[in-house]
Short mmCIF file of C-alpha atoms in Angstrom, two decimals:
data_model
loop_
_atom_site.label_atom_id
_atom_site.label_comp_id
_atom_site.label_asym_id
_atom_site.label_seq_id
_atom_site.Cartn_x
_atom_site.Cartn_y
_atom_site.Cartn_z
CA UNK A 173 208.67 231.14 -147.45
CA UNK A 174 209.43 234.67 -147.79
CA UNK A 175 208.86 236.96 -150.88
CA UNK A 176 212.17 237.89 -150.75
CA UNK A 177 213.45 234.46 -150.50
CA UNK A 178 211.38 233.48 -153.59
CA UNK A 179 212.99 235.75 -156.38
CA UNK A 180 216.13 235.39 -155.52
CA UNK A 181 218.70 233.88 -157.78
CA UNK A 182 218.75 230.43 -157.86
CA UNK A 183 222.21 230.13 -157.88
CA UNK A 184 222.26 231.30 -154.55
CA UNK A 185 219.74 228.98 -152.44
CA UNK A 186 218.78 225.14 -151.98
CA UNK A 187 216.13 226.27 -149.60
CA UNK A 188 215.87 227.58 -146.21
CA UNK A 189 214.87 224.00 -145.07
CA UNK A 190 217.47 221.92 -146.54
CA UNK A 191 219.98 224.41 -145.35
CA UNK A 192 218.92 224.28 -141.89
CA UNK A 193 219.61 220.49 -142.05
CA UNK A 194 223.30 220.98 -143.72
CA UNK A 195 224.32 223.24 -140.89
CA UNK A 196 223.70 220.66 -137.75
CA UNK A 197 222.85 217.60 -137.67
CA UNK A 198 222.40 215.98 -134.20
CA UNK A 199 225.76 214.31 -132.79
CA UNK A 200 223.74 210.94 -131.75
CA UNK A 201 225.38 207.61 -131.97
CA UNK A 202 223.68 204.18 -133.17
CA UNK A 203 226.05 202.12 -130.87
CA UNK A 204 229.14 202.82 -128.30
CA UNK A 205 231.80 201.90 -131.83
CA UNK A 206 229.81 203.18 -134.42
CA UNK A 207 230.18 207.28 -135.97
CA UNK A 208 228.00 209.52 -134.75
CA UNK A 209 224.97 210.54 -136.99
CA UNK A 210 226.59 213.71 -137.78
CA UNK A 211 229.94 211.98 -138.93
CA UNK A 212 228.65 209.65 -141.30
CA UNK A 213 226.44 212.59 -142.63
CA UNK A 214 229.58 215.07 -143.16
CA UNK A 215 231.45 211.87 -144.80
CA UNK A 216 228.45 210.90 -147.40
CA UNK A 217 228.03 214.62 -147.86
CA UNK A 218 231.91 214.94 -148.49
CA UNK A 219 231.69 211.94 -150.86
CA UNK A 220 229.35 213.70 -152.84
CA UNK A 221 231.45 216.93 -153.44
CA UNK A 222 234.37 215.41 -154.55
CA UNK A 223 231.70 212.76 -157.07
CA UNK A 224 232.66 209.27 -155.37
CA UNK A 225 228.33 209.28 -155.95
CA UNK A 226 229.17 204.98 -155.27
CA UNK A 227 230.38 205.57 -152.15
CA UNK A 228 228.11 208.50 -150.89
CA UNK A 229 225.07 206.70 -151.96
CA UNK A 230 226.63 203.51 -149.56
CA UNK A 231 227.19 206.01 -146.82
CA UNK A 232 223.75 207.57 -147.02
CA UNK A 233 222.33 203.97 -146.63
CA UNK A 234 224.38 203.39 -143.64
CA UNK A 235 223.24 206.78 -142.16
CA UNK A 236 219.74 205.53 -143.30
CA UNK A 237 220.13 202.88 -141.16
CA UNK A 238 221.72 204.14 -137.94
CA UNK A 239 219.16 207.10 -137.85
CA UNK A 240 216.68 203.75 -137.37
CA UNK A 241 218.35 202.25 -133.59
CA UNK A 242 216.63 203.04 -130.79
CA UNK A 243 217.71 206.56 -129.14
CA UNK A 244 217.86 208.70 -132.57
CA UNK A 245 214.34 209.47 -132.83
CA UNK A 246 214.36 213.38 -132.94
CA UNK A 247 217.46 213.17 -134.96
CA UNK A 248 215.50 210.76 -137.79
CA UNK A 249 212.56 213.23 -138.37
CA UNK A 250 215.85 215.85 -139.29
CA UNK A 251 217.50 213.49 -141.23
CA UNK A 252 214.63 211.36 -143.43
CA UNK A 253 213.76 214.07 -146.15
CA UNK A 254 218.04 215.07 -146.66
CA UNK A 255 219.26 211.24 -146.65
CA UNK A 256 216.32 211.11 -149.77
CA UNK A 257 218.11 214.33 -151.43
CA UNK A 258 220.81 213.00 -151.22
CA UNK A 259 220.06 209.47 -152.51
CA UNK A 260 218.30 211.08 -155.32
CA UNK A 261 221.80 213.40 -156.05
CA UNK A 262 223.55 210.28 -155.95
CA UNK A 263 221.35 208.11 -158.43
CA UNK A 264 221.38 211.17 -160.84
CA UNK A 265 224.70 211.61 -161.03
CA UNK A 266 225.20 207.95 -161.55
CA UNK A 267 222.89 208.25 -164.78
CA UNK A 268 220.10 206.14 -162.70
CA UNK A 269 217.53 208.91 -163.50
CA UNK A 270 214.17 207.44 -163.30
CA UNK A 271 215.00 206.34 -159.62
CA UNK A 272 216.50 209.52 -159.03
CA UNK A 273 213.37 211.37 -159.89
CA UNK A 274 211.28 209.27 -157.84
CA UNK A 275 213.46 209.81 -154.70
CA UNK A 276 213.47 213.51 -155.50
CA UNK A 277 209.67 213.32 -155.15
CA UNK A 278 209.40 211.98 -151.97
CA UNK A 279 211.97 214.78 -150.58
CA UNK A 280 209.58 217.60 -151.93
CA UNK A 281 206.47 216.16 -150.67
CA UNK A 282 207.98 217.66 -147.69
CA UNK A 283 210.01 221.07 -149.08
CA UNK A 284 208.18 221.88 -151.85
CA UNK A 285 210.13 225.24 -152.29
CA UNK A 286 213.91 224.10 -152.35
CA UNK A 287 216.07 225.28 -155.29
CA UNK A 288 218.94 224.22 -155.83
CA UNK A 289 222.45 226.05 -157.05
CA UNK A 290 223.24 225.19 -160.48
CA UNK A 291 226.87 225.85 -159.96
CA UNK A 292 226.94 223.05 -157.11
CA UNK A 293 224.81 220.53 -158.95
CA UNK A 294 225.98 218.64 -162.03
CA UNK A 295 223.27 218.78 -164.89
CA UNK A 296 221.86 215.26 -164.77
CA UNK A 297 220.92 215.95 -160.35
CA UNK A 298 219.22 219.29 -162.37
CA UNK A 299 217.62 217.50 -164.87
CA UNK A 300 216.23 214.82 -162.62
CA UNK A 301 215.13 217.78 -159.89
CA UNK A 302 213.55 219.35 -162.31
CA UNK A 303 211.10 216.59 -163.42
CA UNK A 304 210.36 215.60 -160.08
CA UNK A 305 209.30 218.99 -158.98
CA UNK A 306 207.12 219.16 -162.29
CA UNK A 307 205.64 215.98 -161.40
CA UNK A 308 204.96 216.67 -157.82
CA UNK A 309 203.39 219.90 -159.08
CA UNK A 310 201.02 218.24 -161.41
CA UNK A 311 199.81 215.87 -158.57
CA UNK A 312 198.55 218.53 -156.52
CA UNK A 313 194.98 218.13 -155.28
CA UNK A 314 192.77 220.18 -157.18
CA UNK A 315 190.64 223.17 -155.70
CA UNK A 316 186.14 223.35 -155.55
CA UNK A 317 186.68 226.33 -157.93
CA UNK A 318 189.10 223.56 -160.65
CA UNK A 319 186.88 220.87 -159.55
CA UNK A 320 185.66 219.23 -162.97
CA UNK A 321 187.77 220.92 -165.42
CA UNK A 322 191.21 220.38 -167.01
CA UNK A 323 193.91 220.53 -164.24
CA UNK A 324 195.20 223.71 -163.63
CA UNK A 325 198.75 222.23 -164.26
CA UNK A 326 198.23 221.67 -167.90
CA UNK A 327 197.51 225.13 -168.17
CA UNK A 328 200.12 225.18 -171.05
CA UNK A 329 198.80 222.22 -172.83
CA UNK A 330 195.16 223.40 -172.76
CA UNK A 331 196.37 226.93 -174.14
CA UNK A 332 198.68 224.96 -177.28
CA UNK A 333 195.21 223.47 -178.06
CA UNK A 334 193.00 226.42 -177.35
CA UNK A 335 191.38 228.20 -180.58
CA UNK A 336 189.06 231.13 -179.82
CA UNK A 337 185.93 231.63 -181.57
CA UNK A 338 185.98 233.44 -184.86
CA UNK A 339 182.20 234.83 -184.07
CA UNK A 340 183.18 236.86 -181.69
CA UNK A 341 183.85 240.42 -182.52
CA UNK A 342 187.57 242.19 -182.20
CA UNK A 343 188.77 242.27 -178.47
CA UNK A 344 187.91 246.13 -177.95
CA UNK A 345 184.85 246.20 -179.72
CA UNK A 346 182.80 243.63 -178.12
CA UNK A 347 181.25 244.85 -175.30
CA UNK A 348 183.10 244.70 -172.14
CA UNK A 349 186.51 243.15 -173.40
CA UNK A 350 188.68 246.13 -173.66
CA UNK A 351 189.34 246.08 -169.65
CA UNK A 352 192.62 243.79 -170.54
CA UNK A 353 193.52 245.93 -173.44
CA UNK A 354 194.24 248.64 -170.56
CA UNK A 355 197.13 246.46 -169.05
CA UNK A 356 199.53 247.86 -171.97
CA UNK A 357 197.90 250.72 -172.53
CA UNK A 358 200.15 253.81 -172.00
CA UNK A 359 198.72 256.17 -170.38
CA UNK A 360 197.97 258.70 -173.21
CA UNK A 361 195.74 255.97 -174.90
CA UNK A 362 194.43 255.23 -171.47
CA UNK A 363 193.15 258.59 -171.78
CA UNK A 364 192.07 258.70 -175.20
CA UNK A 365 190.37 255.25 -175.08
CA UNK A 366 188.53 257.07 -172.15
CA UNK A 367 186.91 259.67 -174.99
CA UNK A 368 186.08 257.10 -177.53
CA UNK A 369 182.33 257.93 -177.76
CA UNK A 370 180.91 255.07 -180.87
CA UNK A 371 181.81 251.95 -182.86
CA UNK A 372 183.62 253.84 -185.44
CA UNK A 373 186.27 255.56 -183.39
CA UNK A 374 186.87 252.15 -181.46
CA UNK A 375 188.06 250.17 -184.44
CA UNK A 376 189.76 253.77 -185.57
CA UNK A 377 191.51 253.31 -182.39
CA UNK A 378 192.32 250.07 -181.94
CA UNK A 379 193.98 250.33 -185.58
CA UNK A 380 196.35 252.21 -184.79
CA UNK A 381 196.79 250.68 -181.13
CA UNK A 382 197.75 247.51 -183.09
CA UNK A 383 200.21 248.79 -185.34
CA UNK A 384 202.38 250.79 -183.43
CA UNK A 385 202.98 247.27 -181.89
CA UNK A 386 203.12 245.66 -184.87
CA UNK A 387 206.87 243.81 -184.63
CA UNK A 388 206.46 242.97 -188.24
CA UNK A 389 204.52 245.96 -190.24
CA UNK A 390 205.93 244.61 -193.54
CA UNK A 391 204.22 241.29 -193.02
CA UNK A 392 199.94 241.08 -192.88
CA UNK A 393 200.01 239.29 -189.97
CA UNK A 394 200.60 241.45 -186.29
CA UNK A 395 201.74 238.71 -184.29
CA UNK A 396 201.88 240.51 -181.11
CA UNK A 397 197.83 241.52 -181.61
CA UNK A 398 197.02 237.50 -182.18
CA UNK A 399 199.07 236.63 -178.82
CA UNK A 400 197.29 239.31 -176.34
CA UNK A 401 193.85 238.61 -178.03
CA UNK A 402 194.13 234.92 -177.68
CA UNK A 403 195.39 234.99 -174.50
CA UNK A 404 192.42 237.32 -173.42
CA UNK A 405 189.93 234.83 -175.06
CA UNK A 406 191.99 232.07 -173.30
CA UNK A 407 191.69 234.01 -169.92
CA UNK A 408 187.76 234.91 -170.50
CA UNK A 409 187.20 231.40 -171.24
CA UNK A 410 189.69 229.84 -168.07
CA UNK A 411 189.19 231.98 -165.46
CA UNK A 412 185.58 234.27 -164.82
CA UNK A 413 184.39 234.87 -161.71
CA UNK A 414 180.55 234.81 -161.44
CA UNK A 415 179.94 237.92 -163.30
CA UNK A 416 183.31 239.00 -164.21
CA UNK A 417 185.70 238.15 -167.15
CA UNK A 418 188.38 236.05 -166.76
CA UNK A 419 190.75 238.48 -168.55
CA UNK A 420 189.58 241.21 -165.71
CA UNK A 421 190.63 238.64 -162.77
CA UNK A 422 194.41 238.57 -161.22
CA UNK A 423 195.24 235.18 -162.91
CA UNK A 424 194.19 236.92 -166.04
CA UNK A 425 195.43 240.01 -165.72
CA UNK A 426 198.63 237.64 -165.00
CA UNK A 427 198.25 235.46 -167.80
CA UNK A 428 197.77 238.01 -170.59
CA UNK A 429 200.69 239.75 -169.54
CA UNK A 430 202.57 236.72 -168.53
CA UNK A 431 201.56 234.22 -170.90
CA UNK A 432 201.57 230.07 -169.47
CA UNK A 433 203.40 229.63 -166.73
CA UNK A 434 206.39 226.92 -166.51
CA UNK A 435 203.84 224.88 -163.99
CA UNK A 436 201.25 225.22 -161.46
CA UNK A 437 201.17 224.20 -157.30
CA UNK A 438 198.73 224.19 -155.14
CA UNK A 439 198.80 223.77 -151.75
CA UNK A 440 195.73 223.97 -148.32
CA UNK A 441 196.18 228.21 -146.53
CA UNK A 442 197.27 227.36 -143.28
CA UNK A 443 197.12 229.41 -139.96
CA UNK A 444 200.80 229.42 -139.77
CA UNK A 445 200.74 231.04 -143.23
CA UNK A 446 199.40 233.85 -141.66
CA UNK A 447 200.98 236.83 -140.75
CA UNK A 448 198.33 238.41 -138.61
CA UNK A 449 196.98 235.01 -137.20
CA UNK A 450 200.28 234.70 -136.49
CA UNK A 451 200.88 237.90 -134.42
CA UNK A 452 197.33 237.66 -132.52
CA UNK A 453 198.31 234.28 -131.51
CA UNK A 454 201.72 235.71 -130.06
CA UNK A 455 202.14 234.41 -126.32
CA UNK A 456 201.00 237.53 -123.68
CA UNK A 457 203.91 238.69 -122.09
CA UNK A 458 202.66 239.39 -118.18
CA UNK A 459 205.15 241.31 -115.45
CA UNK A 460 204.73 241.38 -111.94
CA UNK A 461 206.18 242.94 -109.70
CA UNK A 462 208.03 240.67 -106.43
CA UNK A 463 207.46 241.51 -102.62
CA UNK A 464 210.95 242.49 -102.72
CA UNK A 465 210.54 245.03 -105.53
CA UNK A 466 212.46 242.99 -108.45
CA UNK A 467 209.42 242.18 -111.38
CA UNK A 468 209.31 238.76 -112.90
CA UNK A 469 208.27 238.57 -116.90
CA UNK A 470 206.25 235.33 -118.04
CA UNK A 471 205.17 234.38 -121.05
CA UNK A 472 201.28 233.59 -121.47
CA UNK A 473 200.31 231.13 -124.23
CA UNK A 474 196.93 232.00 -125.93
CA UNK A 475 194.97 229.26 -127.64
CA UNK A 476 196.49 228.11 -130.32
CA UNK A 477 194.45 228.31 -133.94
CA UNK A 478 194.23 225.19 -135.81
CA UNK A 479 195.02 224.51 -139.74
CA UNK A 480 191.23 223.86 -139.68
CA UNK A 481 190.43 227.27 -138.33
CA UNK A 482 191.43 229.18 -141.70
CA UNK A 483 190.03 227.70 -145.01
CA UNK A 484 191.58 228.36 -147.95
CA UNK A 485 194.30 227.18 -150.67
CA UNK A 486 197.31 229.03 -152.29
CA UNK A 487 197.85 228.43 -155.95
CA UNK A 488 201.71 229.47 -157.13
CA UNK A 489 202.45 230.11 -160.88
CA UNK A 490 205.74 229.25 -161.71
CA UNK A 491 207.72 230.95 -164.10
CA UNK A 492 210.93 229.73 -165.24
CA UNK A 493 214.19 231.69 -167.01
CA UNK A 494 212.68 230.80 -170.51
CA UNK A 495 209.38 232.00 -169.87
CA UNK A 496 210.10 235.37 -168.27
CA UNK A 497 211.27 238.57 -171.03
CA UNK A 498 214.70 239.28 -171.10
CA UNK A 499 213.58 242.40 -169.50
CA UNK A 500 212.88 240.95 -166.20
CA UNK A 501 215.87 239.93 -164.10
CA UNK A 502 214.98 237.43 -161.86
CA UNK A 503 215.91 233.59 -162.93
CA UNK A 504 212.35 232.45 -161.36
CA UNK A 505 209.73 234.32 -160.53
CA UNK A 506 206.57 232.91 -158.28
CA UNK A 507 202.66 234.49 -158.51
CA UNK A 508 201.05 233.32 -155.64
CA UNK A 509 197.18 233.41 -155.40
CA UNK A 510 195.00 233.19 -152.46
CA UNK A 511 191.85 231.80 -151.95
CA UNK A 512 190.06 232.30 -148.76
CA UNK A 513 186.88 233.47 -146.82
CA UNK A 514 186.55 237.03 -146.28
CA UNK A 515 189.71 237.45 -149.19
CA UNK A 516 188.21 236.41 -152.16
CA UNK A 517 189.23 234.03 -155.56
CA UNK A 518 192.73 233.72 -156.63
CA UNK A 519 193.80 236.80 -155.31
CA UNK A 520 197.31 238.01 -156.42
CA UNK A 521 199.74 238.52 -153.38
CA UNK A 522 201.22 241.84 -154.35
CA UNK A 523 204.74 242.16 -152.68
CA UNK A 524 207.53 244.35 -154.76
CA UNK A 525 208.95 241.27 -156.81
CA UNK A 526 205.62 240.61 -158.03
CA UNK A 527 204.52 244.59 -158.71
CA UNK A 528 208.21 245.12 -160.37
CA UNK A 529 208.03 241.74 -162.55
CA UNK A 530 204.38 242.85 -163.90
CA UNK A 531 205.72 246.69 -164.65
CA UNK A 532 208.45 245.37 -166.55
CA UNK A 533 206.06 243.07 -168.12
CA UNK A 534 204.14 245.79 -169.54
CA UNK A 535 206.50 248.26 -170.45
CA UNK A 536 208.09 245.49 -172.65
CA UNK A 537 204.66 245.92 -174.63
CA UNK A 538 205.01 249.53 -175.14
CA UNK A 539 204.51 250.89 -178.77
CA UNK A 540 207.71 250.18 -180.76
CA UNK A 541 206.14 251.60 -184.06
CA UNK A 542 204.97 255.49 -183.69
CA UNK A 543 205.10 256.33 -187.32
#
């Protein structure tokens, strides 16, 4: 799936997938009286729009059913994972959510990615979408690296509960914790953080650091300061890499700015994930050139690479409307992070969405107080 294709508006895609499958489906025919495949799929699709759900649902089944006869092979593969969207529409809408939701998770097993338009959709097919993809999220295999620890899909849960310790000194002083401080740092403090010299002028510093953020400089408490140092401690605790703090890694550099995201997926790196695997493994094109002076072009296959060839996993950090800051205009926005040979841990894939997203992020945590 493309960046592009990730942050844009959901109102505007189901997925590239499912859309594929809208636009044609084969023309085959169970027997010499019966509709064609791609007639009873237009007419259950049709029933749906206009919300005879009853009667769509029975059409789907008979579409089920006819994809089955002998002959409509290639044209079953197409139609298996829509005929379950669309049974899973159809039970939604008809208030039968539980069995809509599991019929929802069987079509994203497949196209894990889809979106649907909330202006094409009635709420309870949302609703119901929206716990299955949840669901199907939180059964994803876990990684070596989350092997033994909470899964990374109760990422929210384990923050609700998390409580740093109180031994620990302020983030800033203790040794080596101000790198996340730097993420909404402006650069001025950048540069005067860069001349504090001893103890003193740190917590001098960071005093004033803290209050010009303070939302609430009437109240004791500076909400804002508990938030970013808990979710610093949360990040130092969650996600080091051998030597290195958690809150200097991408998914904590992330997660401090970020906060918990809406829910977690994982899924295996594959070769066809792979830009440049893909373009080495580009057939050769070969001309030659005919005793009678005309060339000929051909096409040369290489050897294909396997899945197995490229080890690795991609972990995607979902962020719905409600979690993002009203400053950020996308309605979802996806951090992907790559682990592979040769790449590294949960590496952040840094296309524009992602770069813009994180810059708005941290301009929203500019100083509002400058008395």
């Amino acid at each position: 799936m493309k960046a592009s294709d990730r942050f844009r508006p959901a109102a505007l895609v189901l997925s590239a997938a499912l859309l594929g499958l809208l636009g044609g489906v084969p023309a085959a025919r169970g027997s010499a009286e019966s509709p064609t495949l791609s007639e009873l799929f237009q007419k259950a699709k049709t029933e749906f729009r206009i919300a005879s759900y009853k009667s769509s649902l029975d059409t789907f089944a008979v579409l089920e059913k006819a994809s089955l006869e002998p002959g409509n092979e290639a044209s079953r593969e197409k139609l298996a994972p829509i005929i379950s969207f669309y049974r899973a529409a159809n039970l939604a809408a008809l208030g039968r959510a539980e069995e809509a939701k599991k019929e929802f998770e069987s079509y994203l097993e497949s196209s894990p990615n889809t979106r649907l338009d909330p202006g094409t959709f009635p709420r309870p097919v949302l609703e119901a979408f929206q716990r299955a993809k949840e669901s199907v999220a939180l059964r994803n295999p876990k990684t070596e690296e989350s092997a033994g620890r909470p899964d990374e899909s109760g990422i929210e849960a384990a923050y609700r509960k998390f409580r740093p310790d109180p031994s620990l000194a302020p983030i800033g002083v203790e040794p080596g914790s101000e790198a996340a401080l730097r993420f909404i740092m402006t650069s001025r403090e950048k540069d005067a953080w860069m001349r504090v010299s001893d103890s003193q002028e740190k917590a001098e510093f960071l005093t004033q650091f803290w209050r010009r953020r303070d939302p609430s400089p009437t109240t004791p408490e500076n909400e804002f300061r508990e938030e970013i140092e808990r979710r610093i401690r949360f990040a130092d605790s969650r996600f080091a890499q051998e030597e290195h703090r958690g809150s200097e890694s991408d998914r904590g550099m992330v997660f401090v700015l970020m906060g918990p995201p809406s829910y977690i997926g994982q899924k295996p790196f594959k070769t066809e994930d792979d830009p440049l695997q893909i373009a080495r493994n580009a057939p050769i094109r070969e001309t030659t050139r005919n005793a009678d002076g005309s060339t000929s072009t051909i096409l040369v296959p290489r050897t294909a690479l396997t899945a197995q060839t490229l080890q690795g996993t991609r972990e995607i950090w979902y962020y719905r409307r409600d979690r993002l800051p009203k400053q950020v205009r996308f309605t979802e926005v996806d951090f992907e992070f790559l682990t592979r040979k040769g790449i590294g841990t949960a590496v952040l894939q840094r296309d524009h969405e992602i770069l813009t997203t994180l810059d708005q992020v941290a301009r929203a945590a500019l100083p509002t107080n400058t008395d």
